[in-house]
Amino acid sequence: MTSNTSNTVTTLTITRPDDWHVHLRDGDQLKDTVRDISRYMGRAIIMPNLVPPATCTDTALAYRERIMNAGPQGQFEPLMVLYLTDKTTPDEIKKAKATGKILAAKLYPAGATTNSDSGVTSVKNIYPVLKAMQEVGMLLLVHGEVTDSSIDIFDREKVFLDTILGDVVADFPELKIVLEHITTKDAVEFVMAAPQNVAATITAHHLLYNRNHMLAGGIRPHYYCLPILKRNTHQQALMGAAISGNKKFFLGTDSAPHYKDKKEAACGCAGAYTAHASIELYAEAFEDAGALDKLEGFASHFGADFYGLERNTDTITLEKSPWKVPATYTLGDSKVVPIKAEDTIDWQVK
Ligand SMILES: NC(=O)N[C@@H](CC(=O)O)C(=O)O
Ligand SMILES: [Zn+2]
Ligand SMILES: [Zn+2]
């Protein structure tokens, strides 16, 4: 990392970052989401919760082709993920791994989040698959929330750790596991206490916001995502993990666009669009915490290290140069309201 040496840092050059959790969607949105992700991310882990989901090698590879045909900038590389169902077979895992293009498989507890209806109904159903993943070295990515309607939505992550993930970690000691988009102090502590094969991604919006931003003084649907924003003590624990230099915590934006009318609705969709300013939003969060010097490890080194990939070798430069985020962006043929719409972001990539 290099930065200018005056009291206030105004430029910051870091190794090109990667995004270890992003939703690009499909169809006519792809050219726009692919443009945004490839502007300065070197690689990205592409979430498979399409309609229908990318549950097998062939559909995942076909999706990769559509992404490449959407015209990514630079050397952008999409890293693909299989969507696990109760019916996924160990053979499908081996087939996917052999392509070299599918690095991970995603556990969505059925019904936990957007497009997760075909997900796994009980983790025991996929134990043979997890065994195959452990054998071939395929990562398990986890949406860590229980779906039991009797569990309070603010407790669903913690209950998942206590009742499900702890057992998986114990039963598969060699399986690399990423607990995605963590939102609680409990998740931070779980990952810190777990062995080296367990890591977590953290979004920019969970670093910048807590549930007051979403609910105090009016309900703001564009902050609604899953796992839901928690109270500020959890936000502080996430920030502490992100700036700790602990290599188990790395960048995953979970940028997840939904059209404006689907968010501003009586029953709005879960997901926040942050790909318009992903690294800039993280820079704001790290600067607020007085830890800009910790951004590079979190954004550009630790994820690649955990996945067992080379770090990127080129750099990007962030400049302190405030700009106003538009009210909407057009993705495909409809409008999306981004995080910080009509607000100012201090940083931009040169
Ligand atoms: N995070 C979200 O709130 N939504 C994601 C799904 C997910 O990552 O859980 C989406 O696909 O819209
Ligand atoms: Zn999720
Ligand atoms: Zn996601």
Coordinates of C-alpha atoms in Angstrom, one line a residue, residues 130-344:
L130 CA -19.7 -32.1 1.9
K131 CA -17.5 -35.1 2.2
A132 CA -16.8 -35.0 -1.6
M133 CA -16.1 -31.3 -1.3
Q134 CA -13.6 -31.9 1.5
E135 CA -11.9 -34.6 -0.6
V136 CA -11.5 -32.5 -3.8
G137 CA -10.9 -29.2 -2.1
M138 CA -14.0 -27.3 -3.1
L139 CA -15.0 -24.5 -0.7
L140 CA -18.3 -24.4 1.1
L141 CA -20.0 -21.0 1.2
V142 CA -22.8 -20.5 3.7
H143 CA -25.8 -18.3 4.0
G144 CA -25.8 -18.6 7.8
E145 CA -29.4 -18.2 9.0
V146 CA -31.9 -20.6 10.3
T147 CA -35.3 -20.5 8.6
D148 CA -37.5 -21.6 11.5
S149 CA -40.3 -19.0 11.7
S150 CA -40.4 -19.2 15.5
I151 CA -36.9 -17.8 15.7
D152 CA -36.7 -14.0 15.8
I153 CA -35.2 -12.6 12.6
F154 CA -32.5 -10.8 14.5
D155 CA -31.4 -14.1 16.1
R156 CA -31.3 -16.3 13.1
E157 CA -27.6 -16.0 12.4
K158 CA -26.6 -16.8 16.0
V159 CA -28.9 -19.8 16.1
F160 CA -27.5 -21.1 12.9
L161 CA -24.0 -21.0 14.3
D162 CA -25.1 -22.7 17.5
T163 CA -27.3 -25.4 16.0
I164 CA -25.9 -26.1 12.5
L165 CA -22.5 -24.6 11.6
G166 CA -20.7 -25.7 14.7
D167 CA -21.5 -29.4 13.8
V168 CA -20.4 -28.9 10.2
V169 CA -17.1 -27.4 11.2
A170 CA -16.5 -30.3 13.7
D171 CA -17.6 -33.0 11.2
F172 CA -15.5 -31.7 8.3
P173 CA -12.2 -30.5 9.7
E174 CA -10.5 -30.2 6.3
L175 CA -13.4 -28.5 4.5
K176 CA -12.8 -24.8 3.8
I177 CA -15.8 -22.9 4.9
V178 CA -16.7 -19.2 4.3
L179 CA -19.5 -17.8 6.5
E180 CA -20.9 -15.2 4.1
H181 CA -21.9 -11.7 4.9
I182 CA -21.6 -11.9 8.7
T183 CA -23.7 -9.5 10.7
T184 CA -23.2 -10.2 14.4
K185 CA -20.6 -10.1 17.2
D186 CA -21.5 -13.8 17.7
A187 CA -20.3 -14.6 14.1
V188 CA -17.1 -12.7 14.6
E189 CA -16.4 -14.7 17.7
F190 CA -17.4 -18.0 16.1
V191 CA -15.0 -17.5 13.2
M192 CA -12.2 -16.3 15.4
A193 CA -12.5 -19.4 17.6
A194 CA -12.9 -21.8 14.7
P195 CA -9.9 -23.5 13.1
Q196 CA -8.0 -22.0 10.2
N197 CA -10.2 -23.5 7.5
V198 CA -13.1 -21.2 8.6
A199 CA -13.4 -17.6 7.3
A200 CA -16.0 -14.9 6.7
T201 CA -16.9 -12.2 4.3
I202 CA -18.1 -8.8 5.5
T203 CA -20.2 -6.3 3.4
A204 CA -19.6 -2.6 3.2
H205 CA -23.2 -1.9 4.2
H206 CA -22.9 -4.0 7.4
L207 CA -19.8 -1.9 8.3
L208 CA -21.4 1.4 7.6
Y209 CA -24.9 0.9 8.9
N210 CA -27.0 -0.6 11.7
R211 CA -30.7 -1.2 12.1
N212 CA -31.3 2.4 13.2
H213 CA -30.4 3.5 9.7
M214 CA -33.1 1.2 8.4
L215 CA -35.8 1.7 11.0
A216 CA -35.5 5.0 13.0
G217 CA -37.5 7.9 11.8
G218 CA -39.2 6.0 9.0
I219 CA -38.7 2.6 7.3
R220 CA -36.0 2.7 4.5
P221 CA -36.3 -0.4 2.3
H222 CA -33.0 0.1 0.5
Y223 CA -31.2 -0.9 3.7
Y224 CA -33.2 -4.1 3.9
C225 CA -31.0 -7.1 3.2
L226 CA -30.4 -10.5 4.7
P227 CA -29.0 -11.2 7.1
I228 CA -30.8 -8.1 8.4
L229 CA -28.8 -5.2 9.8
K230 CA -28.3 -5.6 13.6
R231 CA -27.8 -3.2 16.5
N232 CA -24.7 -0.9 16.6
T233 CA -22.8 -3.1 19.0
H234 CA -22.7 -5.8 16.3
Q235 CA -21.7 -3.2 13.7
Q236 CA -18.8 -2.3 15.9
A237 CA -17.7 -5.9 16.3
L238 CA -17.8 -6.3 12.5
M239 CA -15.7 -3.2 12.1
G240 CA -13.3 -4.5 14.7
A241 CA -12.9 -7.7 12.8
A242 CA -12.4 -6.0 9.4
I243 CA -9.6 -3.8 10.7
S244 CA -8.0 -6.4 12.9
G245 CA -5.6 -7.7 10.3
N246 CA -7.0 -11.2 11.0
K247 CA -6.8 -13.0 7.7
K248 CA -10.0 -14.8 8.3
F249 CA -12.1 -11.7 7.4
F250 CA -12.2 -10.4 3.9
L251 CA -14.2 -8.4 1.4
G252 CA -17.5 -9.7 0.0
T253 CA -19.9 -6.9 -1.1
D254 CA -23.0 -9.0 -1.4
S255 CA -24.1 -6.4 -3.9
A256 CA -27.6 -7.7 -4.7
P257 CA -29.7 -5.5 -7.0
H258 CA -33.5 -5.5 -7.0
Y259 CA -35.6 -3.2 -9.0
K260 CA -36.9 0.0 -7.3
D261 CA -40.5 -1.1 -7.4
K262 CA -39.6 -4.5 -5.9
K263 CA -37.9 -2.8 -3.0
E264 CA -40.4 0.0 -2.4
A265 CA -43.3 -2.4 -2.0
A266 CA -45.6 -3.7 0.7
C267 CA -43.4 -6.8 0.8
G268 CA -40.0 -5.6 -0.4
C269 CA -37.1 -7.8 -1.6
A270 CA -34.0 -8.3 0.5
G271 CA -30.7 -7.0 -1.0
A272 CA -28.7 -3.8 -1.4
Y273 CA -26.9 -2.6 -4.5
T274 CA -23.3 -1.5 -3.7
A275 CA -21.4 -2.4 -6.8
H276 CA -21.5 1.2 -8.1
A277 CA -19.0 2.1 -5.3
S278 CA -17.9 -1.1 -3.6
I279 CA -14.3 -0.3 -2.7
E280 CA -15.2 3.4 -2.2
L281 CA -17.8 2.4 0.5
Y282 CA -15.2 0.2 2.2
A283 CA -12.7 3.0 2.1
E284 CA -15.2 5.3 3.9
A285 CA -15.8 2.7 6.6
F286 CA -12.1 2.0 7.1
E287 CA -11.4 5.8 7.2
D288 CA -14.1 6.4 9.8
A289 CA -12.4 3.7 11.9
G290 CA -9.0 5.4 11.4
A291 CA -7.7 2.2 9.7
L292 CA -7.2 3.0 6.0
D293 CA -3.9 1.1 6.3
K294 CA -5.8 -2.1 6.9
L295 CA -8.0 -1.9 3.8
E296 CA -5.5 -3.5 1.4
G297 CA -5.2 -6.8 3.4
F298 CA -8.9 -7.1 3.8
A299 CA -9.8 -6.1 0.3
S300 CA -6.9 -7.5 -1.8
H301 CA -4.9 -10.2 0.0
F302 CA -6.8 -12.3 2.6
G303 CA -9.5 -13.6 0.3
A304 CA -7.1 -14.8 -2.4
D305 CA -5.0 -16.4 0.3
F306 CA -7.9 -18.2 1.8
Y307 CA -9.1 -19.5 -1.6
G308 CA -5.5 -20.6 -2.3
L309 CA -5.2 -18.3 -5.3
E310 CA -2.4 -15.9 -6.3
R311 CA -2.9 -12.3 -5.2
N312 CA -3.5 -9.8 -8.0
T313 CA -0.3 -8.1 -9.1
D314 CA -1.5 -4.7 -10.4
T315 CA -2.9 -1.9 -8.3
I316 CA -5.8 0.6 -8.1
T317 CA -5.6 4.1 -6.7
L318 CA -8.4 5.7 -4.6
E319 CA -8.5 9.4 -4.5
K320 CA -10.3 11.6 -1.9
S321 CA -12.6 13.4 -4.3
P322 CA -16.2 13.6 -3.1
W323 CA -19.0 12.8 -5.6
K324 CA -22.7 12.6 -5.5
V325 CA -24.3 9.2 -6.1
P326 CA -27.2 9.4 -8.5
A327 CA -30.8 8.7 -7.3
T328 CA -30.9 5.6 -9.5
Y329 CA -28.9 3.5 -11.9
T330 CA -30.5 1.7 -14.8
L331 CA -29.7 -2.0 -14.9
G332 CA -31.1 -3.7 -18.0
D333 CA -34.4 -2.0 -18.6
S334 CA -35.3 -0.9 -15.0
K335 CA -34.1 1.3 -12.2
V336 CA -32.2 0.3 -9.1
V337 CA -31.7 2.6 -6.1
P338 CA -28.1 2.2 -4.9
I339 CA -26.8 2.5 -1.4
K340 CA -26.0 6.2 -0.6
A341 CA -28.4 7.3 -3.4
E342 CA -28.3 11.2 -3.6
D343 CA -25.7 11.2 -0.9
T344 CA -22.0 12.0 -1.1

